[in-house]
PDB file of N, CA and C in Angstrom:
ATOM      1  N   UNK X   1     -78.897 -85.707 100.291  1.00 57.00           N
ATOM      2  CA  UNK X   1     -79.970 -85.233  99.446  1.00 57.00           C
ATOM      3  C   UNK X   1     -80.603 -83.968 100.013  1.00 57.00           C
ATOM      4  N   UNK X   2     -80.630 -83.871 101.329  1.00 65.00           N
ATOM      5  CA  UNK X   2     -81.247 -82.707 101.956  1.00 65.00           C
ATOM      6  C   UNK X   2     -80.420 -81.452 101.701  1.00 65.00           C
ATOM      7  N   UNK X   3     -79.133 -81.578 101.615  1.00 84.00           N
ATOM      8  CA  UNK X   3     -78.255 -80.426 101.448  1.00 84.00           C
ATOM      9  C   UNK X   3     -78.115 -79.980  99.988  1.00 84.00           C
ATOM     10  N   UNK X   4     -78.688 -80.708  99.061  1.00 87.00           N
ATOM     11  CA  UNK X   4     -78.544 -80.368  97.646  1.00 87.00           C
ATOM     12  C   UNK X   4     -79.082 -78.970  97.317  1.00 87.00           C
ATOM     13  N   UNK X   5     -80.270 -78.561  97.801  1.00 85.00           N
ATOM     14  CA  UNK X   5     -80.737 -77.198  97.499  1.00 85.00           C
ATOM     15  C   UNK X   5     -79.794 -76.123  98.050  1.00 85.00           C
ATOM     16  N   UNK X   6     -79.190 -76.379  99.225  1.00 85.00           N
ATOM     17  CA  UNK X   6     -78.262 -75.406  99.787  1.00 85.00           C
ATOM     18  C   UNK X   6     -77.013 -75.271  98.925  1.00 85.00           C
ATOM     19  N   UNK X   7     -76.500 -76.382  98.416  1.00 88.00           N
ATOM     20  CA  UNK X   7     -75.307 -76.355  97.573  1.00 88.00           C
ATOM     21  C   UNK X   7     -75.608 -75.642  96.262  1.00 88.00           C
ATOM     22  N   UNK X   8     -76.741 -75.956  95.648  1.00 88.00           N
ATOM     23  CA  UNK X   8     -77.130 -75.303  94.402  1.00 88.00           C
ATOM     24  C   UNK X   8     -77.347 -73.810  94.641  1.00 88.00           C
ATOM     25  N   UNK X   9     -78.000 -73.455  95.736  1.00 85.00           N
ATOM     26  CA  UNK X   9     -78.236 -72.053  96.070  1.00 85.00           C
ATOM     27  C   UNK X   9     -76.941 -71.290  96.287  1.00 85.00           C
ATOM     28  N   UNK X  10     -75.989 -71.924  96.952  1.00 88.00           N
ATOM     29  CA  UNK X  10     -74.694 -71.284  97.168  1.00 88.00           C
ATOM     30  C   UNK X  10     -73.980 -71.037  95.841  1.00 88.00           C
ATOM     31  N   UNK X  11     -74.062 -72.003  94.948  1.00 88.00           N
ATOM     32  CA  UNK X  11     -73.477 -71.829  93.615  1.00 88.00           C
ATOM     33  C   UNK X  11     -74.147 -70.700  92.856  1.00 88.00           C
ATOM     34  N   UNK X  12     -75.467 -70.629  92.934  1.00 87.00           N
ATOM     35  CA  UNK X  12     -76.200 -69.557  92.257  1.00 87.00           C
ATOM     36  C   UNK X  12     -75.831 -68.180  92.809  1.00 87.00           C
ATOM     37  N   UNK X  13     -75.685 -68.093  94.127  1.00 87.00           N
ATOM     38  CA  UNK X  13     -75.314 -66.824  94.739  1.00 87.00           C
ATOM     39  C   UNK X  13     -73.898 -66.431  94.325  1.00 87.00           C
ATOM     40  N   UNK X  14     -73.001 -67.398  94.229  1.00 89.00           N
ATOM     41  CA  UNK X  14     -71.629 -67.102  93.798  1.00 89.00           C
ATOM     42  C   UNK X  14     -71.609 -66.587  92.359  1.00 89.00           C
ATOM     43  N   UNK X  15     -72.340 -67.248  91.481  1.00 85.00           N
ATOM     44  CA  UNK X  15     -72.407 -66.805  90.081  1.00 85.00           C
ATOM     45  C   UNK X  15     -73.076 -65.442  89.986  1.00 85.00           C
ATOM     46  N   UNK X  16     -74.119 -65.232  90.784  1.00 83.00           N
ATOM     47  CA  UNK X  16     -74.826 -63.960  90.778  1.00 83.00           C
ATOM     48  C   UNK X  16     -73.901 -62.835  91.228  1.00 83.00           C
ATOM     49  N   UNK X  17     -73.087 -63.089  92.234  1.00 84.00           N
ATOM     50  CA  UNK X  17     -72.136 -62.083  92.709  1.00 84.00           C
ATOM     51  C   UNK X  17     -71.117 -61.742  91.636  1.00 84.00           C
ATOM     52  N   UNK X  18     -70.594 -62.760  90.970  1.00 83.00           N
ATOM     53  CA  UNK X  18     -69.633 -62.519  89.898  1.00 83.00           C
ATOM     54  C   UNK X  18     -70.270 -61.731  88.750  1.00 83.00           C
ATOM     55  N   UNK X  19     -71.517 -62.038  88.436  1.00 79.00           N
ATOM     56  CA  UNK X  19     -72.206 -61.304  87.374  1.00 79.00           C
ATOM     57  C   UNK X  19     -72.457 -59.853  87.784  1.00 79.00           C
ATOM     58  N   UNK X  20     -72.726 -59.643  89.064  1.00 79.00           N
ATOM     59  CA  UNK X  20     -73.003 -58.293  89.549  1.00 79.00           C
ATOM     60  C   UNK X  20     -71.765 -57.396  89.473  1.00 79.00           C
ATOM     61  N   UNK X  21     -70.600 -57.955  89.818  1.00 81.00           N
ATOM     62  CA  UNK X  21     -69.380 -57.150  89.807  1.00 81.00           C
ATOM     63  C   UNK X  21     -68.769 -57.050  88.419  1.00 81.00           C
ATOM     64  N   UNK X  22     -69.333 -57.754  87.452  1.00 76.00           N
ATOM     65  CA  UNK X  22     -68.884 -57.613  86.073  1.00 76.00           C
ATOM     66  C   UNK X  22     -67.815 -58.599  85.654  1.00 76.00           C
ATOM     67  N   UNK X  23     -67.711 -59.728  86.314  1.00 78.00           N
ATOM     68  CA  UNK X  23     -66.711 -60.726  85.949  1.00 78.00           C
ATOM     69  C   UNK X  23     -67.032 -61.370  84.601  1.00 78.00           C
ATOM     70  N   UNK X  24     -68.305 -61.410  84.256  1.00 73.00           N
ATOM     71  CA  UNK X  24     -68.714 -61.959  82.970  1.00 73.00           C
ATOM     72  C   UNK X  24     -68.907 -60.817  81.985  1.00 73.00           C
ATOM     73  N   UNK X  25     -68.739 -61.101  80.715  1.00 71.00           N
ATOM     74  CA  UNK X  25     -68.946 -60.080  79.690  1.00 71.00           C
ATOM     75  C   UNK X  25     -70.408 -59.618  79.741  1.00 71.00           C
ATOM     76  N   UNK X  26     -70.634 -58.340  79.948  1.00 63.00           N
ATOM     77  CA  UNK X  26     -72.029 -57.875  80.017  1.00 63.00           C
ATOM     78  C   UNK X  26     -72.753 -58.084  78.686  1.00 63.00           C
ATOM     79  N   UNK X  27     -73.959 -58.586  78.788  1.00 61.00           N
ATOM     80  CA  UNK X  27     -74.739 -58.859  77.594  1.00 61.00           C
ATOM     81  C   UNK X  27     -75.711 -57.733  77.279  1.00 61.00           C
ATOM     82  N   UNK X  28     -75.929 -56.850  78.229  1.00 58.00           N
ATOM     83  CA  UNK X  28     -76.799 -55.692  77.999  1.00 58.00           C
ATOM     84  C   UNK X  28     -76.055 -54.447  78.453  1.00 58.00           C
ATOM     85  N   UNK X  29     -76.326 -53.324  77.826  1.00 54.00           N
ATOM     86  CA  UNK X  29     -75.587 -52.113  78.173  1.00 54.00           C
ATOM     87  C   UNK X  29     -76.156 -51.429  79.416  1.00 54.00           C
ATOM     88  N   UNK X  30     -77.463 -51.525  79.626  1.00 56.00           N
ATOM     89  CA  UNK X  30     -78.068 -50.875  80.779  1.00 56.00           C
ATOM     90  C   UNK X  30     -78.668 -51.936  81.697  1.00 56.00           C
ATOM     91  N   UNK X  31     -78.542 -51.726  82.975  1.00 59.00           N
ATOM     92  CA  UNK X  31     -79.108 -52.664  83.932  1.00 59.00           C
ATOM     93  C   UNK X  31     -78.198 -53.839  84.191  1.00 59.00           C
ATOM     94  N   UNK X  32     -78.725 -54.811  84.910  1.00 65.00           N
ATOM     95  CA  UNK X  32     -77.966 -56.001  85.265  1.00 65.00           C
ATOM     96  C   UNK X  32     -77.983 -56.999  84.116  1.00 65.00           C
ATOM     97  N   UNK X  33     -77.041 -57.910  84.121  1.00 74.00           N
ATOM     98  CA  UNK X  33     -76.981 -58.914  83.063  1.00 74.00           C
ATOM     99  C   UNK X  33     -78.057 -59.981  83.288  1.00 74.00           C
ATOM    100  N   UNK X  34     -78.454 -60.680  82.243  1.00 81.00           N
ATOM    101  CA  UNK X  34     -79.442 -61.750  82.385  1.00 81.00           C
ATOM    102  C   UNK X  34     -78.957 -62.884  83.291  1.00 81.00           C
ATOM    103  N   UNK X  35     -77.635 -63.084  83.358  1.00 79.00           N
ATOM    104  CA  UNK X  35     -77.087 -64.113  84.251  1.00 79.00           C
ATOM    105  C   UNK X  35     -77.425 -63.775  85.696  1.00 79.00           C
ATOM    106  N   UNK X  36     -77.279 -62.510  86.062  1.00 79.00           N
ATOM    107  CA  UNK X  36     -77.611 -62.070  87.411  1.00 79.00           C
ATOM    108  C   UNK X  36     -79.063 -62.373  87.739  1.00 79.00           C
ATOM    109  N   UNK X  37     -79.961 -61.980  86.837  1.00 83.00           N
ATOM    110  CA  UNK X  37     -81.389 -62.170  87.105  1.00 83.00           C
ATOM    111  C   UNK X  37     -81.777 -63.644  87.120  1.00 83.00           C
ATOM    112  N   UNK X  38     -81.173 -64.454  86.265  1.00 86.00           N
ATOM    113  CA  UNK X  38     -81.472 -65.891  86.267  1.00 86.00           C
ATOM    114  C   UNK X  38     -81.050 -66.524  87.584  1.00 86.00           C
ATOM    115  N   UNK X  39     -79.890 -66.157  88.080  1.00 85.00           N
ATOM    116  CA  UNK X  39     -79.425 -66.700  89.357  1.00 85.00           C
ATOM    117  C   UNK X  39     -80.277 -66.197  90.523  1.00 85.00           C
ATOM    118  N   UNK X  40     -80.687 -64.951  90.463  1.00 85.00           N
ATOM    119  CA  UNK X  40     -81.531 -64.402  91.522  1.00 85.00           C
ATOM    120  C   UNK X  40     -82.874 -65.128  91.586  1.00 85.00           C
ATOM    121  N   UNK X  41     -83.459 -65.385  90.430  1.00 91.00           N
ATOM    122  CA  UNK X  41     -84.739 -66.110  90.387  1.00 91.00           C
ATOM    123  C   UNK X  41     -84.547 -67.551  90.869  1.00 91.00           C
ATOM    124  N   UNK X  42     -83.450 -68.181  90.495  1.00 90.00           N
ATOM    125  CA  UNK X  42     -83.169 -69.541  90.944  1.00 90.00           C
ATOM    126  C   UNK X  42     -83.007 -69.618  92.454  1.00 90.00           C
ATOM    127  N   UNK X  43     -82.289 -68.664  93.034  1.00 89.00           N
ATOM    128  CA  UNK X  43     -82.114 -68.647  94.485  1.00 89.00           C
ATOM    129  C   UNK X  43     -83.449 -68.408  95.191  1.00 89.00           C
ATOM    130  N   UNK X  44     -84.261 -67.536  94.644  1.00 91.00           N
ATOM    131  CA  UNK X  44     -85.580 -67.284  95.216  1.00 91.00           C
ATOM    132  C   UNK X  44     -86.465 -68.531  95.134  1.00 91.00           C
ATOM    133  N   UNK X  45     -86.374 -69.258  94.035  1.00 92.00           N
ATOM    134  CA  UNK X  45     -87.146 -70.492  93.889  1.00 92.00           C
ATOM    135  C   UNK X  45     -86.727 -71.524  94.932  1.00 92.00           C
ATOM    136  N   UNK X  46     -85.450 -71.606  95.233  1.00 90.00           N
ATOM    137  CA  UNK X  46     -84.983 -72.547  96.257  1.00 90.00           C
ATOM    138  C   UNK X  46     -85.517 -72.152  97.628  1.00 90.00           C
ATOM    139  N   UNK X  47     -85.555 -70.862  97.916  1.00 90.00           N
ATOM    140  CA  UNK X  47     -86.099 -70.401  99.193  1.00 90.00           C
ATOM    141  C   UNK X  47     -87.563 -70.794  99.317  1.00 90.00           C
ATOM    142  N   UNK X  48     -88.349 -70.569  98.270  1.00 93.00           N
ATOM    143  CA  UNK X  48     -89.764 -70.937  98.310  1.00 93.00           C
ATOM    144  C   UNK X  48     -89.949 -72.449  98.397  1.00 93.00           C
ATOM    145  N   UNK X  49     -89.105 -73.203  97.702  1.00 91.00           N
ATOM    146  CA  UNK X  49     -89.182 -74.660  97.751  1.00 91.00           C
ATOM    147  C   UNK X  49     -88.939 -75.170  99.168  1.00 91.00           C
ATOM    148  N   UNK X  50     -87.926 -74.649  99.836  1.00 89.00           N
ATOM    149  CA  UNK X  50     -87.630 -75.094 101.206  1.00 89.00           C
ATOM    150  C   UNK X  50     -88.762 -74.723 102.158  1.00 89.00           C
ATOM    151  N   UNK X  51     -89.346 -73.542 101.967  1.00 91.00           N
ATOM    152  CA  UNK X  51     -90.462 -73.122 102.810  1.00 91.00           C
ATOM    153  C   UNK X  51     -91.662 -74.042 102.601  1.00 91.00           C
ATOM    154  N   UNK X  52     -91.929 -74.389 101.350  1.00 92.00           N
ATOM    155  CA  UNK X  52     -93.044 -75.276 101.019  1.00 92.00           C
ATOM    156  C   UNK X  52     -92.817 -76.668 101.619  1.00 92.00           C
ATOM    157  N   UNK X  53     -91.578 -77.191 101.503  1.00 89.00           N
ATOM    158  CA  UNK X  53     -91.260 -78.510 102.073  1.00 89.00           C
ATOM    159  C   UNK X  53     -91.393 -78.498 103.590  1.00 89.00           C
ATOM    160  N   UNK X  54     -91.002 -77.395 104.229  1.00 89.00           N
ATOM    161  CA  UNK X  54     -91.127 -77.290 105.681  1.00 89.00           C
ATOM    162  C   UNK X  54     -92.577 -77.331 106.128  1.00 89.00           C
ATOM    163  N   UNK X  55     -93.449 -76.674 105.373  1.00 91.00           N
ATOM    164  CA  UNK X  55     -94.872 -76.707 105.708  1.00 91.00           C
ATOM    165  C   UNK X  55     -95.438 -78.108 105.534  1.00 91.00           C
ATOM    166  N   UNK X  56     -94.994 -78.814 104.500  1.00 90.00           N
ATOM    167  CA  UNK X  56     -95.460 -80.176 104.273  1.00 90.00           C
ATOM    168  C   UNK X  56     -95.021 -81.104 105.409  1.00 90.00           C
ATOM    169  N   UNK X  57     -93.802 -80.954 105.873  1.00 88.00           N
ATOM    170  CA  UNK X  57     -93.309 -81.794 106.961  1.00 88.00           C
ATOM    171  C   UNK X  57     -94.033 -81.503 108.250  1.00 88.00           C
ATOM    172  N   UNK X  58     -94.411 -80.234 108.489  1.00 89.00           N
ATOM    173  CA  UNK X  58     -95.167 -79.887 109.685  1.00 89.00           C
ATOM    174  C   UNK X  58     -96.546 -80.548 109.672  1.00 89.00           C
ATOM    175  N   UNK X  59     -97.177 -80.567 108.493  1.00 88.00           N
ATOM    176  CA  UNK X  59     -98.502 -81.188 108.377  1.00 88.00           C
ATOM    177  C   UNK X  59     -98.446 -82.680 108.621  1.00 88.00           C
ATOM    178  N   UNK X  60     -97.364 -83.327 108.213  1.00 84.00           N
ATOM    179  CA  UNK X  60     -97.238 -84.772 108.404  1.00 84.00           C
ATOM    180  C   UNK X  60     -97.006 -85.154 109.845  1.00 84.00           C
ATOM    181  N   UNK X  61     -96.364 -84.278 110.617  1.00 74.00           N
ATOM    182  CA  UNK X  61     -96.069 -84.589 112.035  1.00 74.00           C
ATOM    183  C   UNK X  61     -97.209 -84.231 112.877  1.00 74.00           C
TER     184      UNK X  61
END
């Protein structure tokens, strides 16, 4: 259960990389695709979640 955020984050980074290099059909003509930005936000959310959980565990100990 502890490794689940890491696995999801790794998947998001892989999809984000594929979207960045253009493996998916681009949905917008200028800028990055929405898939890229969705994965980037998801990975950032996982980073903040882990940081928040770490602070909670420190307070309990």
